[in-house]
Amino acid sequence: MPHFAARKRSRLHQHGAVLPVVFMRSSLEPSDAIYDFTLEAGEPWIHKIEAGQIFRIVDLCGNQAVDTFFYNADNTAERYSATDTIVGQRNIYLTTGTRLLSNLSRPMLTITADTCGRHDTLGGACSTESNTVRYALEKRYMHACRQSFLQAIVHSPYGLSKRDIGSNINFFMNVPVTPDGKLTFADGISEAGKYVEMRAEMNVLALISNCPQLNNPCNAYNPTPVRLFVWQGGK
Ligand SMILES: [Zn+2]
């Protein structure tokens, strides 16, 4: 969750225009999934997803920020690139059809279903430093997404360290850019049960910090769990 964004529950209308959103439902059934895990608020998670498998994140209670990063599982020097993804699709928002590109401009995953409609990849993850700037000096000691990322990777067997954390995706976050080029406080668009689903185009490591932020009104000061599914897929 970026530290500057605040959200309320409403529709996607900004500056008199309806912003581009693409809603797409999935036909996959949770009962057919090969992996089903509920990730509590504030917890880290890392998991390997094989090429062809389908990965779904469900916002169980609504307006939760799911900070996410991907590595090529076979070569972790290749990892998600917000820059390549934005340039590749000529759009700053992520939704159905978005190919999540690596720093080598290769597709890592493709978003195949999305009932939320928009996800952010500009705002980055909250950190103890940003908590002090945004909220108060004493907030420095509160848990933040960058710490969850670090906790997940240093305790994993993949040889990753602090320098391997990059600019991430904030699934279910709405961080629009205004006509004058600024990132704004924006109304949230996610609701309980909304989900985003993506097909792995290579073997990937999915890294998540289910944002622990307690200072931002965007989640009503109440971070909530998400549910993670993987299906075998047909590739
Ligand atoms: Zn966060």
JSON list of N, CA, C and O and ligand atoms in Angstrom, two decimals, residues 1-3 65 67 124-127 131 143-146 170 209-213, ligand 1:
[
{"chain": "A", "resi": 1, "resn": "MET", "atom": "N", "xyz": [0.85, -1.19, 0.00]},
{"chain": "A", "resi": 1, "resn": "MET", "atom": "CA", "xyz": [0.00, 0.00, 0.00]},
{"chain": "A", "resi": 1, "resn": "MET", "atom": "C", "xyz": [0.88, 1.24, 0.00]},
{"chain": "A", "resi": 1, "resn": "MET", "atom": "O", "xyz": [1.72, 1.39, 0.86]},
{"chain": "A", "resi": 2, "resn": "PRO", "atom": "N", "xyz": [0.70, 2.13, -0.95]},
{"chain": "A", "resi": 2, "resn": "PRO", "atom": "CA", "xyz": [1.47, 3.38, -0.92]},
{"chain": "A", "resi": 2, "resn": "PRO", "atom": "C", "xyz": [1.00, 4.23, 0.24]},
{"chain": "A", "resi": 2, "resn": "PRO", "atom": "O", "xyz": [-0.18, 4.25, 0.57]},
{"chain": "A", "resi": 3, "resn": "HIS", "atom": "N", "xyz": [1.89, 4.96, 0.85]},
{"chain": "A", "resi": 3, "resn": "HIS", "atom": "CA", "xyz": [1.55, 5.63, 2.08]},
{"chain": "A", "resi": 3, "resn": "HIS", "atom": "C", "xyz": [0.69, 6.86, 1.87]},
{"chain": "A", "resi": 3, "resn": "HIS", "atom": "O", "xyz": [0.09, 7.37, 2.80]},
{"chain": "A", "resi": 65, "resn": "ALA", "atom": "N", "xyz": [-5.01, -3.68, 0.63]},
{"chain": "A", "resi": 65, "resn": "ALA", "atom": "CA", "xyz": [-3.91, -3.51, -0.31]},
{"chain": "A", "resi": 65, "resn": "ALA", "atom": "C", "xyz": [-3.02, -4.75, -0.25]},
{"chain": "A", "resi": 65, "resn": "ALA", "atom": "O", "xyz": [-2.61, -5.16, 0.83]},
{"chain": "A", "resi": 67, "resn": "ASP", "atom": "N", "xyz": [0.34, -5.88, -1.57]},
{"chain": "A", "resi": 67, "resn": "ASP", "atom": "CA", "xyz": [1.61, -5.50, -2.20]},
{"chain": "A", "resi": 67, "resn": "ASP", "atom": "C", "xyz": [2.29, -6.76, -2.72]},
{"chain": "A", "resi": 67, "resn": "ASP", "atom": "O", "xyz": [2.56, -7.68, -1.94]},
{"chain": "A", "resi": 124, "resn": "GLY", "atom": "N", "xyz": [4.23, 2.02, -4.98]},
{"chain": "A", "resi": 124, "resn": "GLY", "atom": "CA", "xyz": [5.22, 1.32, -4.19]},
{"chain": "A", "resi": 124, "resn": "GLY", "atom": "C", "xyz": [4.66, 0.81, -2.88]},
{"chain": "A", "resi": 124, "resn": "GLY", "atom": "O", "xyz": [3.46, 0.86, -2.62]},
{"chain": "A", "resi": 125, "resn": "ALA", "atom": "N", "xyz": [5.55, 0.31, -2.03]},
{"chain": "A", "resi": 125, "resn": "ALA", "atom": "CA", "xyz": [5.14, -0.30, -0.76]},
{"chain": "A", "resi": 125, "resn": "ALA", "atom": "C", "xyz": [5.35, 0.68, 0.39]},
{"chain": "A", "resi": 125, "resn": "ALA", "atom": "O", "xyz": [6.25, 1.52, 0.35]},
{"chain": "A", "resi": 126, "resn": "CYS", "atom": "N", "xyz": [4.55, 0.54, 1.44]},
{"chain": "A", "resi": 126, "resn": "CYS", "atom": "CA", "xyz": [4.77, 1.38, 2.62]},
{"chain": "A", "resi": 126, "resn": "CYS", "atom": "C", "xyz": [6.03, 0.91, 3.34]},
{"chain": "A", "resi": 126, "resn": "CYS", "atom": "O", "xyz": [6.41, -0.26, 3.30]},
{"chain": "A", "resi": 127, "resn": "SER", "atom": "N", "xyz": [6.69, 1.84, 3.96]},
{"chain": "A", "resi": 127, "resn": "SER", "atom": "CA", "xyz": [7.94, 1.56, 4.67]},
{"chain": "A", "resi": 127, "resn": "SER", "atom": "C", "xyz": [7.90, 2.29, 6.01]},
{"chain": "A", "resi": 127, "resn": "SER", "atom": "O", "xyz": [7.07, 3.18, 6.23]},
{"chain": "A", "resi": 131, "resn": "ASN", "atom": "N", "xyz": [6.15, 5.93, 6.72]},
{"chain": "A", "resi": 131, "resn": "ASN", "atom": "CA", "xyz": [5.20, 6.09, 7.84]},
{"chain": "A", "resi": 131, "resn": "ASN", "atom": "C", "xyz": [5.53, 7.32, 8.69]},
{"chain": "A", "resi": 131, "resn": "ASN", "atom": "O", "xyz": [4.64, 8.02, 9.17]},
{"chain": "A", "resi": 143, "resn": "HIS", "atom": "N", "xyz": [4.99, -1.93, 11.91]},
{"chain": "A", "resi": 143, "resn": "HIS", "atom": "CA", "xyz": [5.33, -2.83, 10.82]},
{"chain": "A", "resi": 143, "resn": "HIS", "atom": "C", "xyz": [4.89, -2.23, 9.48]},
{"chain": "A", "resi": 143, "resn": "HIS", "atom": "O", "xyz": [3.86, -1.57, 9.39]},
{"chain": "A", "resi": 144, "resn": "ALA", "atom": "N", "xyz": [5.70, -2.47, 8.43]},
{"chain": "A", "resi": 144, "resn": "ALA", "atom": "CA", "xyz": [5.41, -1.94, 7.10]},
{"chain": "A", "resi": 144, "resn": "ALA", "atom": "C", "xyz": [5.66, -3.01, 6.05]},
{"chain": "A", "resi": 144, "resn": "ALA", "atom": "O", "xyz": [6.32, -4.02, 6.31]},
{"chain": "A", "resi": 145, "resn": "CYS", "atom": "N", "xyz": [5.15, -2.74, 4.84]},
{"chain": "A", "resi": 145, "resn": "CYS", "atom": "CA", "xyz": [5.22, -3.75, 3.77]},
{"chain": "A", "resi": 145, "resn": "CYS", "atom": "C", "xyz": [6.66, -4.13, 3.41]},
{"chain": "A", "resi": 145, "resn": "CYS", "atom": "O", "xyz": [6.95, -5.29, 3.13]},
{"chain": "A", "resi": 146, "resn": "ARG", "atom": "N", "xyz": [7.55, -3.17, 3.39]},
{"chain": "A", "resi": 146, "resn": "ARG", "atom": "CA", "xyz": [8.93, -3.51, 3.01]},
{"chain": "A", "resi": 146, "resn": "ARG", "atom": "C", "xyz": [9.55, -4.49, 4.01]},
{"chain": "A", "resi": 146, "resn": "ARG", "atom": "O", "xyz": [10.35, -5.34, 3.65]},
{"chain": "A", "resi": 170, "resn": "ASN", "atom": "N", "xyz": [0.42, -2.92, -6.34]},
{"chain": "A", "resi": 170, "resn": "ASN", "atom": "CA", "xyz": [-0.54, -2.83, -5.24]},
{"chain": "A", "resi": 170, "resn": "ASN", "atom": "C", "xyz": [-1.89, -3.31, -5.76]},
{"chain": "A", "resi": 170, "resn": "ASN", "atom": "O", "xyz": [-2.68, -2.51, -6.29]},
{"chain": "A", "resi": 209, "resn": "SER", "atom": "N", "xyz": [3.21, -8.92, 0.50]},
{"chain": "A", "resi": 209, "resn": "SER", "atom": "CA", "xyz": [2.98, -8.36, 1.82]},
{"chain": "A", "resi": 209, "resn": "SER", "atom": "C", "xyz": [1.52, -7.97, 1.88]},
{"chain": "A", "resi": 209, "resn": "SER", "atom": "O", "xyz": [1.09, -7.06, 1.16]},
{"chain": "A", "resi": 210, "resn": "ASN", "atom": "N", "xyz": [0.75, -8.65, 2.69]},
{"chain": "A", "resi": 210, "resn": "ASN", "atom": "CA", "xyz": [-0.65, -8.26, 2.85]},
{"chain": "A", "resi": 210, "resn": "ASN", "atom": "C", "xyz": [-0.65, -7.08, 3.82]},
{"chain": "A", "resi": 210, "resn": "ASN", "atom": "O", "xyz": [-0.55, -7.24, 5.03]},
{"chain": "A", "resi": 211, "resn": "CYS", "atom": "N", "xyz": [-0.77, -5.90, 3.28]},
{"chain": "A", "resi": 211, "resn": "CYS", "atom": "CA", "xyz": [-0.38, -4.64, 3.94]},
{"chain": "A", "resi": 211, "resn": "CYS", "atom": "C", "xyz": [-0.89, -4.51, 5.39]},
{"chain": "A", "resi": 211, "resn": "CYS", "atom": "O", "xyz": [-2.08, -4.66, 5.65]},
{"chain": "A", "resi": 212, "resn": "PRO", "atom": "N", "xyz": [0.03, -4.23, 6.32]},
{"chain": "A", "resi": 212, "resn": "PRO", "atom": "CA", "xyz": [-0.33, -4.10, 7.74]},
{"chain": "A", "resi": 212, "resn": "PRO", "atom": "C", "xyz": [-0.73, -2.70, 8.16]},
{"chain": "A", "resi": 212, "resn": "PRO", "atom": "O", "xyz": [-0.93, -2.45, 9.36]},
{"chain": "A", "resi": 213, "resn": "GLN", "atom": "N", "xyz": [-0.85, -1.79, 7.19]},
{"chain": "A", "resi": 213, "resn": "GLN", "atom": "CA", "xyz": [-0.98, -0.36, 7.51]},
{"chain": "A", "resi": 213, "resn": "GLN", "atom": "C", "xyz": [-2.18, -0.07, 8.43]},
{"chain": "A", "resi": 213, "resn": "GLN", "atom": "O", "xyz": [-3.31, -0.39, 8.10]},
{"chain": "B", "resi": 1, "resn": "ZN", "atom": "ZN", "xyz": [1.78, -1.44, 3.06]}
]
